[in-house]
Every structure is written in structure tokens, then in C-alpha cells.
Amino acid sequence: MGSPEEARVRLPQLRLDELLEELQARLDAARGTRDRVHNLLEAVLSVGRELDLEQALHSIVEAAAVLVDAEYAALGVIGPDGKRLSAFHTIGVTEEQIAAIGPYPEGHGILGELIRHPEPLRLAKISEHPASYGFPAHHPPMNTFLGVPIRVRDQVFGNLYLTEKRGGAQFDEEDVSVTLTLAVAAGVAIDNARLYAESRLRERWLRANAEITHSLMSGGGRTEVLRLIAERAGEITEAALAAVALPMEDTGSLAVEIAVGLDADAHRGLVLSMDRSLMGLAFSGAAPVTSEDAAHDERISLEPPRFGGLGPAVAVPIGTGDAGARGVVLLAREAGRPAFTATETETLQVFAAQAAVAMELAERRQDAERIAVLTDRDRIARDLHDLAIQRLFATGMTLQSAGRFIEHPEASERVVRAVDDLDETIKIIRSTIFGLRTREGADGTGLRARAMRVVGEAAPVLSFAPSVRMEGLLDTDVPKEIADHVVAVLSEALTNIARHARADRAEVVLTTDGREVRLSITDNGVGIAPEGRRSGLRNMAERAEQMGGRLELSKPSGGGASLLWRVPVKEG
């Protein structure tokens, strides 16, 4: 053993070692705190630099996992209802694991606990919390948990979820403090990204409005302008389908004039009711109507099938107020895509107001052009009457007088024939003048409206409303004589279905490409009996043959009968 003197020397040495060790520990802690603060500042700067919202959310999740040394991290975005998650961004789970686990969580269990109570939540073992009810199959095991809410302007945007702190350690109060600080920075970054996205969106709408205005000023027609409106609205809202429907005069129905995008042919030319279609409800109510799933919306008629593969949809009236709605714009996204938000709907309303102005200007231009044509016709008719006819009449009188002095029989006969020809010419000119001064279609009755009236009158007899689709310039390209036959054939065909077919569904398709008009009528009834009376079909066939067309009968694969009546509207 050493002397007491040696013991007194060793004791201060031991205390010094302990102090040095404690100092080193505090230096290490200070260095760790410094590094963590440095990492936090870097994370805040990294998150704040992102202007794209999706990229900003991904950066937030990555930064949170690094700051608290978590193996798994996720950010759940709370949906508009405030009860479920509408998006879920993850770190630490592979694509293969995600596919094996299945759909992203909606906000039940521990995740839902933070939605219901937006306060920091720290757990040593997830399974011990009362709200926990286990993980789905193929989900990696998770025990330690830290969750904090992300607020944007005093509203909870979503939650950060962190699990499995590396090294088997527990999340501590310092982890909570760091994550809360990051959540504040994340809220600012998300708000900035949203504002940036909204400004870019407004810029795109303004450009679209400018393009439409330029098209109008350049003399673009109504159809061209409406197509441009549908295309730009679909592009900006990332809709898979965009359509525009206009009211049909005196029918209480809407006709889809423009349709672009997914399965547009199934919509183009459709005639829609006011109470069994999304566009009809928006038009009659003069207010936007939305649907989370247009393919399964009970307010929308199932026939004809037209929303396959589509989900969220919105219909906005074109123009309201004193003038009333002029039409409807419909946008639909693919199934599984987000629903249209209130902000998107409001912006679309403003854009639809531009569409109303476009239609108003197009109509005024058409009226001005029509007045100019009529004025020019009236001038031509007046000139023909006052100048041409008078001169021809005077020439005829002169020839008649001169004929008395012609002794040669053959020459006299030629003069008489010339006078007769002048009389016929005068009659032709007078007929032309009458035609110039008579406005075509003064009764305002077109083939579209007449066909719709026939279908409407047949509905009570059929006990159901047939679906109707029309395409082409039916009121312009189909002459009145042929239009009369079309209406008669349609009426007789629907009457035959009511009397004999025992059908509960029928489809009418009336189209023209400028060369021929085609009327197709299909039902799901018992079909055409071989021994049945054929007088009605014979009448239809004779009508077609009179105008160089034909009648074709067939049996659809699903049963029933199909009739195709087609005649040319132009020679060649």
C-alpha cells in the first residue's frame, strides 16, 4: 500500500479525469447539437427551395427521416372531408413492398389518431396504443413511433409519421422538438408551393382566354370556339374528357355538340335529358354540379353507356344571370384521380363565363353576316326587277313590233320564238327574285328538333325514353324533302317497336356526313317475326328507294332488331 501522501496525490488526479470525461461528453453533446441544428437548417432550406408541391412533400419526408434517424417515414395529406387521407408519401419502403401491402392507408388506427387529435404523439411500442389494430400483410414490423401535424395557415394540412429509430433507440423529446420545427418550415413550404401552383394555373387560364378572344377576333365560328374552350379546359384541369352541350329549341333537351378526349365518340351527338344527366342538372339549376364517380352516379342515366373508365366529373353552366344558361361544359377525370375541388370549380365558372361571351359574339357575328347577305340579296332582287326585267320587257316589245314588218315566214317565226324565250326568262328572273327575298327556314323548324319531337311523342307509348344521338349538319345538309321522309320513317319505326317489339330499350342514331343521311334504330325486343306483317317496312324501303337509298335490317348480337335507313343528300 502507498503512503497517505501518495493517496492524496491520486485523488485529485481521479477527480480531474472524471471532469475531463464529463467535459468531453458535454463537448460531444454540444457538437451533436450543433450538427443537428446544422442539419435542421439545411433541411429547412432544402424544403423551402421547392416550388413543386409533390416534390416539396417528398423533400419534407426525406428531411424528417434524416433528422431523427428514422428507418421509415411518411407524410399523409388529409382530404377535403378532414377525416381521411387523400395522399400518402413514404420513405424506406420499396416499390415491391408497397405493391405487396396493397392500397395506401386512409387514416385508421394510429394514423387516424393524429387526424382526430392533431398533437405530437410519441410511442415506445405502436401495438400498445388503444387505437392500434395491427398492420396489413407483408407490412414491415414497426414499434417506435413519432407523429406530428403539419399546419398551413392554422389549418392541418397533414401529418408526419416516423417509425423505427435506428439502433433500437426510442424517439426522445429532442426528436419531437426538431420534427415540430421542421413541420413549421414544411407548412411554409407547402403554402409557397400552393401559391406558386395557383399563380401558374391562373396564368394558364389567362392564356386560354386570350387564345379564345384572338380566335373570335379572327372570325372563328361558334363550333371552332367551343371546341377550343373544351380542349383548353380539359388540358388545364387534366381532365380525360371535355364536352360542351347546347339546348335544343322547343325540346327540353341538351345536345352534345363538342366532345374531346377519352371515348369522345360515345358523347358526341348525344341528346340528354335535364333530370337524368350531369349536364342537364347543371343547365336547369344554373349552377355547377359535381360527381365523385360519374360512372356510378345514381343521378345519371345508365343508357347509353358513356362514362367507362371515368370517375370524378364536374358540369358548369355556360353563362347565367338574366340571360340564363346558354350551354354546359362537362369535364371528367379518369377513375381513381382526385375529385374537382371548390377552387377548380370556381375557376371553371369564370372560364365558362368567357364561353358565354364567345357564344354571344359568335351569334352577333352570324346575325350581322345574315343581315348583310339578306341586304345584298334584296339589292340584287331590286336591280333585277328595276333594270333587267324592264330591259328584257322593252326588248320583247320591240321584237313584237318588228315582227309585223317581217314578211319571210321563217324569220317571223324565229322572232316569235325569241319573244317567247324572253317571256320565259322574265318568269325565271321573277322566281329568282322571290327566292332571294324569302328567308330559308322561316318557320324555324329543323330536322334535329323535329326528330326530337317524334321521339318525345313516342316515349309515353313505349313506356320508356329512347336514347338519341345526332351528328353532322342535319339542319343544313339535309334537304327538306328528305327530312320529311326521315321524320316519317322514325315515327313509323318507333310505332312498330311500341306495337310489336316488347322492348324496354331503344337507341336512335341520326347522322349525316354531307353526302348521305343515316337513320339507325335499334331495340332489345323480340326481333322481327318472319311471318309478321311487312307493310310498314315496305313503306320505309320504298321511301329510301325513291331517293336512291336503301333500307337494311339486321339482328344485333344481344337480340332485338336493328334498322338502318340511308339515302344520299348530294349527287355523286
Coordinates of C-alpha atoms in Angstrom, one line a residue:
M1 CA 0.0 0.0 0.0
G2 CA 1.2 3.5 -0.7
S3 CA 1.7 6.2 1.8
P4 CA -1.1 8.7 2.8
E5 CA 0.8 11.3 0.8
E6 CA 0.6 9.2 -2.4
A7 CA -3.2 8.7 -1.8
R8 CA -3.7 12.4 -1.6
V9 CA -1.9 12.9 -4.9
R10 CA -4.0 10.2 -6.7
L11 CA -7.4 11.5 -5.5
P12 CA -7.2 14.9 -7.3
Q13 CA -5.9 13.0 -10.4
L14 CA -9.1 10.8 -10.4
R15 CA -11.3 13.8 -10.0
L16 CA -9.6 15.6 -12.9
D17 CA -10.1 12.5 -15.1
E18 CA -13.8 12.5 -14.3
L19 CA -14.1 16.2 -15.0
L20 CA -12.2 15.7 -18.3
E21 CA -14.6 12.9 -19.2
E22 CA -17.6 15.0 -18.3
L23 CA -16.2 17.9 -20.3
Q24 CA -15.6 15.6 -23.3
A25 CA -19.2 14.3 -23.0
R26 CA -20.6 17.8 -23.0
L27 CA -18.4 18.8 -25.9
D28 CA -19.6 15.7 -27.8
A29 CA -23.2 16.7 -26.9
A30 CA -22.7 20.3 -28.0
R31 CA -21.1 19.1 -31.2
G32 CA -24.0 16.7 -31.8
T33 CA -26.5 19.5 -31.0
R34 CA -24.5 21.8 -33.4
D35 CA -24.6 19.2 -36.1
R36 CA -28.3 18.5 -35.6
V37 CA -29.1 22.3 -35.7
H38 CA -26.9 22.5 -38.9
N39 CA -28.9 19.5 -40.4
L40 CA -32.1 21.1 -39.4
L41 CA -31.2 24.4 -41.0
E42 CA -30.1 22.5 -44.2
A43 CA -33.4 20.6 -44.2
V44 CA -35.4 23.9 -43.8
L45 CA -33.5 25.5 -46.6
S46 CA -33.9 22.4 -48.8
V47 CA -37.6 22.2 -48.2
G48 CA -38.1 25.9 -48.7
R49 CA -36.5 25.8 -52.1
E50 CA -39.1 23.5 -53.6
L51 CA -41.9 25.2 -55.6
D52 CA -43.5 22.0 -57.0
L53 CA -45.9 20.7 -54.3
E54 CA -45.3 17.0 -54.9
Q55 CA -41.5 17.5 -54.8
A56 CA -41.8 19.6 -51.7
L57 CA -43.8 16.9 -49.9
H58 CA -41.2 14.3 -50.9
S59 CA -38.3 16.5 -49.6
I60 CA -40.1 17.0 -46.3
V61 CA -40.4 13.3 -45.7
E62 CA -36.8 12.7 -46.6
A63 CA -35.6 15.5 -44.3
A64 CA -37.7 14.3 -41.4
A65 CA -36.2 10.7 -41.7
V66 CA -32.7 12.1 -41.7
L67 CA -33.2 14.5 -38.8
V68 CA -34.5 11.9 -36.3
D69 CA -32.6 8.9 -37.8
A70 CA -35.8 7.0 -38.6
E71 CA -35.8 4.0 -40.9
Y72 CA -39.3 4.7 -42.2
A73 CA -41.1 8.0 -42.7
A74 CA -44.4 9.1 -44.3
L75 CA -46.4 12.2 -44.9
G76 CA -50.2 11.8 -45.1
V77 CA -52.2 14.5 -46.7
I78 CA -55.7 15.0 -45.2
G79 CA -58.6 15.0 -47.7
P80 CA -61.2 17.7 -48.0
D81 CA -63.6 15.9 -45.6
G82 CA -61.0 16.3 -42.8
K83 CA -61.4 12.6 -41.9
R84 CA -59.4 10.6 -44.3
L85 CA -56.0 10.7 -46.0
S86 CA -56.1 11.7 -49.7
A87 CA -52.4 11.1 -50.4
F88 CA -49.5 9.3 -48.8
H89 CA -45.8 9.9 -49.4
T90 CA -43.4 7.3 -48.0
I91 CA -39.7 6.8 -47.4
G92 CA -37.9 3.5 -46.6
V93 CA -40.5 1.1 -48.2
T94 CA -39.6 -0.3 -51.6
E95 CA -42.0 -0.3 -54.6
E96 CA -42.2 -4.1 -54.3
Q97 CA -43.2 -3.9 -50.6
I98 CA -45.8 -1.2 -51.4
A99 CA -47.3 -3.4 -54.1
A100 CA -47.4 -6.4 -51.8
I101 CA -49.0 -4.3 -48.9
G102 CA -51.8 -3.0 -51.1
P103 CA -53.6 0.3 -51.2
Y104 CA -52.3 3.2 -49.2
P105 CA -53.9 3.8 -45.7
E106 CA -56.9 6.1 -45.5
G107 CA -56.3 7.2 -41.9
H108 CA -57.4 4.5 -39.5
G109 CA -55.7 3.3 -36.3
I110 CA -52.7 5.3 -35.1
L111 CA -52.7 7.4 -38.3
G112 CA -56.3 8.4 -37.7
E113 CA -55.4 9.3 -34.1
L114 CA -53.3 12.2 -35.3
I115 CA -56.1 13.3 -37.7
R116 CA -58.6 13.3 -34.8
H117 CA -56.2 14.8 -32.3
P118 CA -53.6 17.0 -34.2
E119 CA -50.9 17.0 -31.4
P120 CA -47.4 15.4 -31.3
L121 CA -47.6 11.7 -30.5
R122 CA -44.6 9.6 -29.3
L123 CA -44.9 5.9 -28.7
A124 CA -42.4 3.3 -27.5
K125 CA -44.5 0.5 -29.0
I126 CA -47.2 1.1 -31.5
S127 CA -49.2 -2.1 -30.7
E128 CA -49.7 -0.9 -27.1
H129 CA -51.8 2.1 -28.1
P130 CA -55.6 1.6 -27.8
A131 CA -56.1 3.0 -31.3
S132 CA -53.7 0.4 -32.9
Y133 CA -55.2 -2.6 -34.6
G134 CA -52.2 -4.1 -36.4
F135 CA -50.6 -3.9 -39.8
P136 CA -51.7 -5.5 -43.1
A137 CA -50.0 -8.5 -44.6
H138 CA -46.4 -8.0 -45.9
H139 CA -46.1 -4.8 -43.9
P140 CA -42.6 -4.4 -42.3
P141 CA -42.6 -4.6 -38.5
M142 CA -42.7 -1.2 -36.7
N143 CA -42.5 -0.5 -33.0
T144 CA -41.3 3.0 -32.1
F145 CA -43.4 5.9 -33.5
L146 CA -43.3 9.7 -33.7
G147 CA -46.1 11.7 -35.3
V148 CA -46.5 15.5 -35.6
P149 CA -49.1 17.6 -37.5
I150 CA -48.2 20.0 -40.4
R151 CA -50.3 23.2 -40.3
V152 CA -50.7 25.6 -43.2
R153 CA -52.2 28.9 -42.2
D154 CA -53.8 27.5 -39.0
Q155 CA -55.3 24.5 -40.9
V156 CA -54.0 21.0 -40.5
F157 CA -52.6 20.0 -44.0
G158 CA -51.4 16.5 -43.0
N159 CA -49.2 14.6 -40.6
L160 CA -45.6 13.4 -40.5
Y161 CA -45.2 9.8 -39.4
L162 CA -41.8 8.5 -38.3
T163 CA -41.1 4.9 -37.2
E164 CA -38.2 2.6 -36.1
K165 CA -35.5 4.9 -34.8
R166 CA -32.2 3.3 -35.9
G167 CA -30.1 1.5 -33.4
G168 CA -33.2 0.3 -31.4
A169 CA -33.4 3.6 -29.5
Q170 CA -36.5 5.5 -28.6
F171 CA -37.6 8.8 -30.0
D172 CA -36.9 11.5 -27.4
E173 CA -38.1 15.0 -26.6
E174 CA -35.4 16.5 -28.7
D175 CA -36.7 14.4 -31.7
V176 CA -40.1 15.9 -31.1
S177 CA -38.7 19.4 -30.9
V178 CA -36.7 19.0 -34.1
T179 CA -39.6 17.4 -36.0
L180 CA -42.0 20.2 -34.9
T181 CA -39.6 22.8 -36.1
L182 CA -39.4 21.0 -39.5
A183 CA -43.2 20.8 -39.6
V184 CA -43.4 24.6 -39.2
A185 CA -41.0 25.1 -42.1
A186 CA -42.9 22.4 -44.1
G187 CA -46.1 24.4 -43.6
V188 CA -44.5 27.5 -45.1
A189 CA -43.0 25.5 -48.0
I190 CA -46.3 23.8 -48.8
D191 CA -48.1 27.2 -48.7
N192 CA -45.5 28.7 -51.0
A193 CA -45.8 25.7 -53.4
R194 CA -49.6 26.1 -53.4
L195 CA -49.4 29.8 -54.1
Y196 CA -47.0 29.2 -56.9
A197 CA -49.2 26.5 -58.4
E198 CA -52.2 28.7 -58.2
S199 CA -50.4 31.6 -59.9
R200 CA -49.2 29.3 -62.7
L201 CA -52.8 28.0 -63.1
R202 CA -54.2 31.5 -63.3
E203 CA -51.6 32.3 -65.9
R204 CA -52.7 29.2 -68.0
W205 CA -56.4 30.3 -67.7
L206 CA -55.5 33.8 -68.8
R207 CA -53.6 32.5 -71.8
A208 CA -56.5 30.3 -72.8
N209 CA -58.9 33.2 -72.5
A210 CA -56.6 35.3 -74.7
E211 CA -56.5 32.5 -77.3
I212 CA -60.2 32.3 -77.4
T213 CA -60.5 36.1 -77.7
H214 CA -58.0 36.0 -80.6
S215 CA -60.0 33.3 -82.3
L216 CA -63.1 35.4 -82.0
M217 CA -61.4 38.5 -83.3
S218 CA -60.0 36.4 -86.2
G219 CA -63.5 35.4 -87.3
G220 CA -63.6 31.9 -85.8
G221 CA -67.1 30.3 -85.8
R222 CA -69.0 29.2 -82.8
T223 CA -68.1 25.5 -83.2
E224 CA -64.4 26.3 -83.5
V225 CA -64.6 28.5 -80.4
L226 CA -66.5 25.9 -78.4
R227 CA -64.0 23.2 -79.3
L228 CA -61.2 25.5 -78.3
I229 CA -62.9 26.1 -74.9
A230 CA -63.4 22.3 -74.3
E231 CA -59.8 21.5 -75.3
R232 CA -58.2 24.1 -73.1
A233 CA -60.4 23.5 -70.1
G234 CA -59.6 19.8 -70.4
E235 CA -55.9 20.4 -70.7
I236 CA -55.7 22.8 -67.7
T237 CA -57.7 20.7 -65.3
E238 CA -56.0 17.5 -66.5
A239 CA -59.4 16.0 -67.5
A240 CA -59.6 12.9 -69.6
L241 CA -62.9 14.1 -71.3
A242 CA -64.2 17.5 -72.1
A243 CA -67.6 18.2 -73.6
V244 CA -69.9 21.1 -74.4
A245 CA -73.7 20.7 -74.7
L246 CA -76.2 23.2 -76.0
P247 CA -80.0 23.4 -75.6
M248 CA -82.2 22.2 -78.4
E249 CA -85.0 24.5 -79.2
D250 CA -88.5 23.6 -78.1
T251 CA -87.4 20.1 -76.9
G252 CA -86.4 20.5 -73.3
S253 CA -83.2 18.5 -74.0
L254 CA -79.5 19.2 -74.5
A255 CA -77.4 18.1 -77.5
V256 CA -73.7 17.4 -77.0
E257 CA -72.1 19.5 -79.8
I258 CA -68.4 19.1 -78.8
A259 CA -66.6 16.2 -77.1
V260 CA -62.8 15.6 -77.0
G261 CA -60.8 13.1 -75.1
L262 CA -61.4 9.6 -73.7
D263 CA -64.3 7.8 -75.5
A264 CA -65.5 11.1 -77.0
D265 CA -67.5 9.4 -79.7
A266 CA -69.8 8.0 -77.1
H267 CA -70.7 11.5 -76.0
R268 CA -70.6 13.5 -79.3
G269 CA -74.1 14.0 -80.7
L270 CA -75.9 12.6 -77.6
V271 CA -79.3 14.1 -76.7
L272 CA -79.5 14.4 -72.9
S273 CA -82.5 14.9 -70.5
M274 CA -82.5 17.7 -68.0
D275 CA -83.1 15.4 -65.0
R276 CA -81.1 12.3 -65.8
S277 CA -77.7 13.7 -66.7
L278 CA -75.0 15.8 -65.0
M279 CA -75.1 18.4 -67.8
G280 CA -78.8 18.6 -67.6
L281 CA -78.8 19.2 -63.9
A282 CA -76.2 21.9 -64.2
F283 CA -78.2 23.6 -67.0
S284 CA -81.6 23.5 -65.4
G285 CA -80.2 24.6 -62.0
A286 CA -77.9 27.2 -63.5
A287 CA -75.2 26.1 -61.0
P288 CA -72.2 23.7 -61.1
V289 CA -72.9 20.0 -60.4
T290 CA -70.1 17.7 -59.3
S291 CA -69.8 13.9 -59.0
E292 CA -67.1 11.8 -57.3
D293 CA -67.8 8.9 -59.7
A294 CA -69.8 9.7 -62.8
A295 CA -69.8 6.0 -63.9
H296 CA -71.8 5.0 -60.8
D297 CA -73.7 8.2 -60.0
E298 CA -77.4 7.5 -59.4
R299 CA -78.4 10.9 -60.9
I300 CA -77.0 9.9 -64.3
S301 CA -78.9 7.6 -66.6
L302 CA -77.1 4.3 -67.4
E303 CA -78.1 4.4 -71.1
P304 CA -76.3 4.9 -73.3
P305 CA -73.1 3.8 -71.5
R306 CA -70.6 6.7 -71.8
F307 CA -68.5 7.0 -68.6
G308 CA -66.5 3.8 -68.7
G309 CA -63.0 4.4 -67.2
L310 CA -64.0 7.8 -65.9
G311 CA -64.6 8.9 -62.3
P312 CA -64.7 12.5 -60.9
A313 CA -66.7 14.9 -63.0
V314 CA -68.0 18.5 -62.9
A315 CA -70.6 20.2 -65.1
V316 CA -70.7 24.0 -65.2
P317 CA -73.3 26.1 -67.0
I318 CA -72.1 28.5 -69.7
G319 CA -73.5 31.9 -68.7
T320 CA -76.0 32.6 -66.0
G321 CA -77.8 35.7 -64.7
D322 CA -80.5 37.5 -66.7
A323 CA -79.6 35.8 -70.0
G324 CA -79.7 32.3 -68.4
A325 CA -77.5 29.4 -69.3
R326 CA -76.5 29.1 -72.9
G327 CA -75.0 25.6 -72.6
V328 CA -72.9 23.4 -70.3
V329 CA -69.2 22.4 -70.0
L330 CA -68.5 18.9 -68.7
L331 CA -65.1 17.8 -67.5
A332 CA -64.3 14.3 -66.3
R333 CA -61.1 12.7 -65.0
E334 CA -60.1 9.1 -65.1
A335 CA -61.3 6.8 -62.3
G336 CA -59.0 7.0 -59.3
R337 CA -58.0 10.6 -59.9
P338 CA -58.7 13.4 -57.4
A339 CA -62.2 15.0 -57.4
F340 CA -62.6 18.5 -58.6
T341 CA -62.0 21.0 -55.8
A342 CA -64.2 24.0 -55.0
T343 CA -61.3 26.3 -56.2
E344 CA -61.2 24.4 -59.6
T345 CA -64.9 24.6 -59.9
E346 CA -64.9 28.4 -59.3
T347 CA -62.2 29.0 -61.8
L348 CA -64.0 26.9 -64.3
Q349 CA -67.1 29.0 -63.8
V350 CA -65.1 32.1 -64.7
F351 CA -63.8 30.3 -67.8
A352 CA -67.4 29.3 -68.7
A353 CA -68.4 32.9 -68.5
Q354 CA -65.9 33.5 -71.2
A355 CA -67.5 30.8 -73.2
A356 CA -70.8 32.6 -72.9
V357 CA -69.3 35.8 -74.2
A358 CA -67.8 33.8 -77.1
M359 CA -71.2 32.4 -78.0
E360 CA -72.8 35.8 -77.8
L361 CA -70.2 37.3 -80.1
A362 CA -70.4 34.4 -82.5
E363 CA -74.2 34.8 -82.6
R364 CA -74.0 38.5 -83.2
R365 CA -71.5 38.0 -85.9
Q366 CA -73.7 35.4 -87.6
D367 CA -76.7 37.8 -87.3
A368 CA -74.6 40.6 -88.9
E369 CA -73.5 38.3 -91.7
R370 CA -77.1 37.1 -92.2
I371 CA -78.3 40.7 -92.4
A372 CA -75.5 41.6 -94.8
V373 CA -76.5 38.6 -97.0
L374 CA -80.2 39.5 -96.9
T375 CA -79.4 43.1 -97.7
D376 CA -77.3 42.1 -100.6
R377 CA -80.0 39.7 -101.8
D378 CA -82.6 42.5 -101.6
R379 CA -80.3 44.8 -103.6
I380 CA -79.8 42.2 -106.3
A381 CA -83.5 41.5 -106.4
R382 CA -84.3 45.2 -106.8
D383 CA -81.7 45.6 -109.5
L384 CA -83.0 42.6 -111.4
H385 CA -86.6 43.9 -111.1
D386 CA -85.9 47.5 -111.9
L387 CA -83.2 47.0 -114.6
A388 CA -83.0 43.5 -116.1
I389 CA -86.7 42.8 -116.3
Q390 CA -87.6 46.2 -117.6
R391 CA -85.0 46.0 -120.3
L392 CA -86.0 42.5 -121.3
F393 CA -89.6 43.5 -121.4
A394 CA -88.7 46.5 -123.6
T395 CA -86.7 44.3 -125.9
G396 CA -89.6 41.9 -126.2
M397 CA -92.0 44.7 -127.1
T398 CA -89.6 45.9 -129.8
L399 CA -89.2 42.5 -131.3
Q400 CA -93.0 42.0 -131.3
S401 CA -93.4 45.4 -133.2
A402 CA -90.6 44.5 -135.6
G403 CA -92.2 41.1 -136.3
R404 CA -95.1 42.7 -138.0
F405 CA -92.8 44.1 -140.7
I406 CA -91.1 40.8 -141.5
E407 CA -92.6 39.1 -144.5
H408 CA -90.4 36.0 -144.5
P409 CA -92.4 33.2 -142.7
E410 CA -89.3 31.5 -141.2
A411 CA -87.8 34.8 -139.9
S412 CA -91.1 35.8 -138.4
E413 CA -91.4 32.5 -136.6
R414 CA -87.9 32.9 -135.1
V415 CA -88.8 36.4 -133.8
V416 CA -91.9 35.0 -132.2
R417 CA -89.8 32.2 -130.5
A418 CA -87.3 34.8 -129.3
V419 CA -90.2 36.8 -127.7
D420 CA -91.5 33.7 -126.0
D421 CA -88.0 32.9 -124.7
L422 CA -87.8 36.4 -123.3
D423 CA -91.1 35.9 -121.5
E424 CA -89.8 32.7 -120.0
T425 CA -86.6 34.4 -119.0
I426 CA -88.6 37.1 -117.2
K427 CA -90.6 34.4 -115.4
I428 CA -87.3 32.8 -114.3
I429 CA -85.9 36.1 -113.0
R430 CA -89.1 36.8 -111.1
S431 CA -88.9 33.4 -109.5
T432 CA -85.3 34.1 -108.6
I433 CA -86.3 37.4 -107.1
F434 CA -88.9 35.7 -105.0
G435 CA -86.4 33.2 -103.8
L436 CA -83.9 35.9 -102.9
R437 CA -86.5 37.7 -100.8
T438 CA -87.7 34.6 -99.0
R439 CA -85.7 33.6 -95.9
E440 CA -84.9 29.9 -95.8
G441 CA -86.3 28.1 -92.8
A442 CA -88.5 31.0 -91.8
D443 CA -90.6 28.6 -89.7
G444 CA -87.5 27.8 -87.6
T445 CA -88.1 24.0 -87.8
G446 CA -85.0 21.9 -88.3
L447 CA -84.6 18.2 -88.6
R448 CA -83.0 17.9 -85.2
A449 CA -85.9 19.5 -83.4
R450 CA -88.5 17.5 -85.5
A451 CA -86.7 14.2 -84.7
M452 CA -86.7 15.1 -81.0
R453 CA -90.4 15.8 -81.0
V454 CA -91.1 12.5 -82.6
V455 CA -89.0 10.7 -80.0
G456 CA -90.7 12.7 -77.2
E457 CA -94.2 11.8 -78.5
A458 CA -93.3 8.1 -78.8
A459 CA -91.9 7.9 -75.2
P460 CA -95.3 7.6 -73.5
V461 CA -96.4 4.8 -75.9
L462 CA -93.1 3.0 -75.5
S463 CA -93.2 3.4 -71.7
F464 CA -89.5 4.4 -71.8
A465 CA -87.5 7.2 -73.4
P466 CA -85.2 6.1 -76.2
S467 CA -81.6 7.3 -76.2
V468 CA -80.9 9.7 -79.1
R469 CA -77.6 10.6 -80.7
M470 CA -77.2 13.1 -83.6
E471 CA -74.1 14.0 -85.6
G472 CA -73.4 16.3 -88.5
L473 CA -75.1 19.4 -90.0
L474 CA -78.6 17.8 -90.1
D475 CA -80.4 21.1 -90.4
T476 CA -78.1 22.4 -93.1
D477 CA -77.1 19.5 -95.3
V478 CA -80.4 17.5 -95.4
P479 CA -83.0 19.0 -97.8
K480 CA -86.5 19.5 -96.5
E481 CA -88.0 16.8 -98.8
I482 CA -85.5 14.2 -97.4
A483 CA -86.0 15.5 -93.9
D484 CA -89.8 14.9 -94.2
H485 CA -89.0 11.2 -95.1
V486 CA -86.6 10.9 -92.2
V487 CA -89.2 12.1 -89.7
A488 CA -91.8 9.8 -91.2
V489 CA -89.6 6.7 -91.1
L490 CA -88.5 7.5 -87.5
S491 CA -92.1 7.8 -86.4
E492 CA -93.2 4.6 -88.1
A493 CA -90.2 2.7 -86.7
L494 CA -90.9 3.8 -83.1
T495 CA -94.5 2.9 -83.5
N496 CA -93.6 -0.6 -84.7
I497 CA -91.4 -1.0 -81.6
A498 CA -94.2 0.0 -79.3
R499 CA -96.7 -2.3 -81.0
H500 CA -94.7 -5.5 -81.7
A501 CA -91.1 -5.5 -80.1
R502 CA -91.9 -5.7 -76.4
A503 CA -88.6 -3.9 -75.8
D504 CA -87.5 -1.8 -72.8
R505 CA -84.7 -0.1 -74.5
A506 CA -84.2 1.6 -77.9
E507 CA -81.4 3.7 -79.4
V508 CA -81.9 6.3 -82.2
V509 CA -78.8 7.5 -84.1
L510 CA -79.3 10.2 -86.8
T511 CA -76.2 11.3 -88.7
T512 CA -75.0 12.9 -91.9
D513 CA -71.6 13.5 -93.4
G514 CA -72.8 15.8 -96.1
R515 CA -73.1 13.0 -98.7
E516 CA -75.8 10.9 -97.2
V517 CA -78.2 10.8 -94.2
R518 CA -78.3 7.7 -92.0
L519 CA -81.1 6.8 -89.5
S520 CA -80.3 3.9 -87.3
I521 CA -82.9 2.5 -84.8
T522 CA -82.0 -0.4 -82.6
D523 CA -84.1 -2.1 -79.8
N524 CA -83.7 -5.1 -77.5
G525 CA -87.1 -6.7 -78.1
V526 CA -88.2 -9.9 -79.7
G527 CA -87.0 -9.1 -83.2
I528 CA -88.8 -9.0 -86.5
A529 CA -91.1 -12.1 -86.9
P530 CA -90.5 -13.8 -90.3
E531 CA -94.3 -14.3 -90.7
G532 CA -95.3 -10.9 -89.5
R533 CA -96.8 -8.0 -91.5
R534 CA -94.3 -6.1 -93.6
S535 CA -96.3 -3.2 -94.8
G536 CA -94.5 -0.7 -92.5
L537 CA -91.1 -2.0 -93.5
R538 CA -92.1 -1.9 -97.2
N539 CA -93.2 1.7 -96.9
M540 CA -89.8 2.6 -95.4
A541 CA -87.9 0.7 -98.1
E542 CA -90.0 2.5 -100.8
R543 CA -89.2 5.9 -99.3
A544 CA -85.5 5.1 -99.4
E545 CA -85.6 3.7 -103.0
Q546 CA -87.4 6.8 -104.3
M547 CA -84.4 8.9 -103.4
G548 CA -81.7 6.4 -104.4
G549 CA -81.2 4.9 -101.0
R550 CA -81.9 1.6 -99.2
L551 CA -83.2 0.0 -96.0
E552 CA -81.1 -2.5 -94.2
L553 CA -82.4 -4.9 -91.4
S554 CA -80.2 -6.9 -89.1
K555 CA -80.3 -8.7 -85.7
P556 CA -77.9 -7.4 -83.0
S557 CA -75.8 -10.0 -81.2
G558 CA -77.7 -9.3 -78.0
G559 CA -81.1 -9.8 -79.6
G560 CA -83.8 -7.4 -80.8
A561 CA -83.7 -5.7 -84.2
S562 CA -81.7 -3.0 -85.9
L563 CA -82.9 -0.9 -88.8
L564 CA -80.7 1.3 -90.9
W565 CA -82.3 3.7 -93.4
R566 CA -79.9 5.7 -95.6
V567 CA -80.3 7.9 -98.6
P568 CA -77.9 10.3 -100.4
V569 CA -78.3 14.0 -99.8
K570 CA -75.9 15.1 -102.6
E571 CA -75.5 13.6 -106.1
G572 CA -72.2 11.7 -106.7

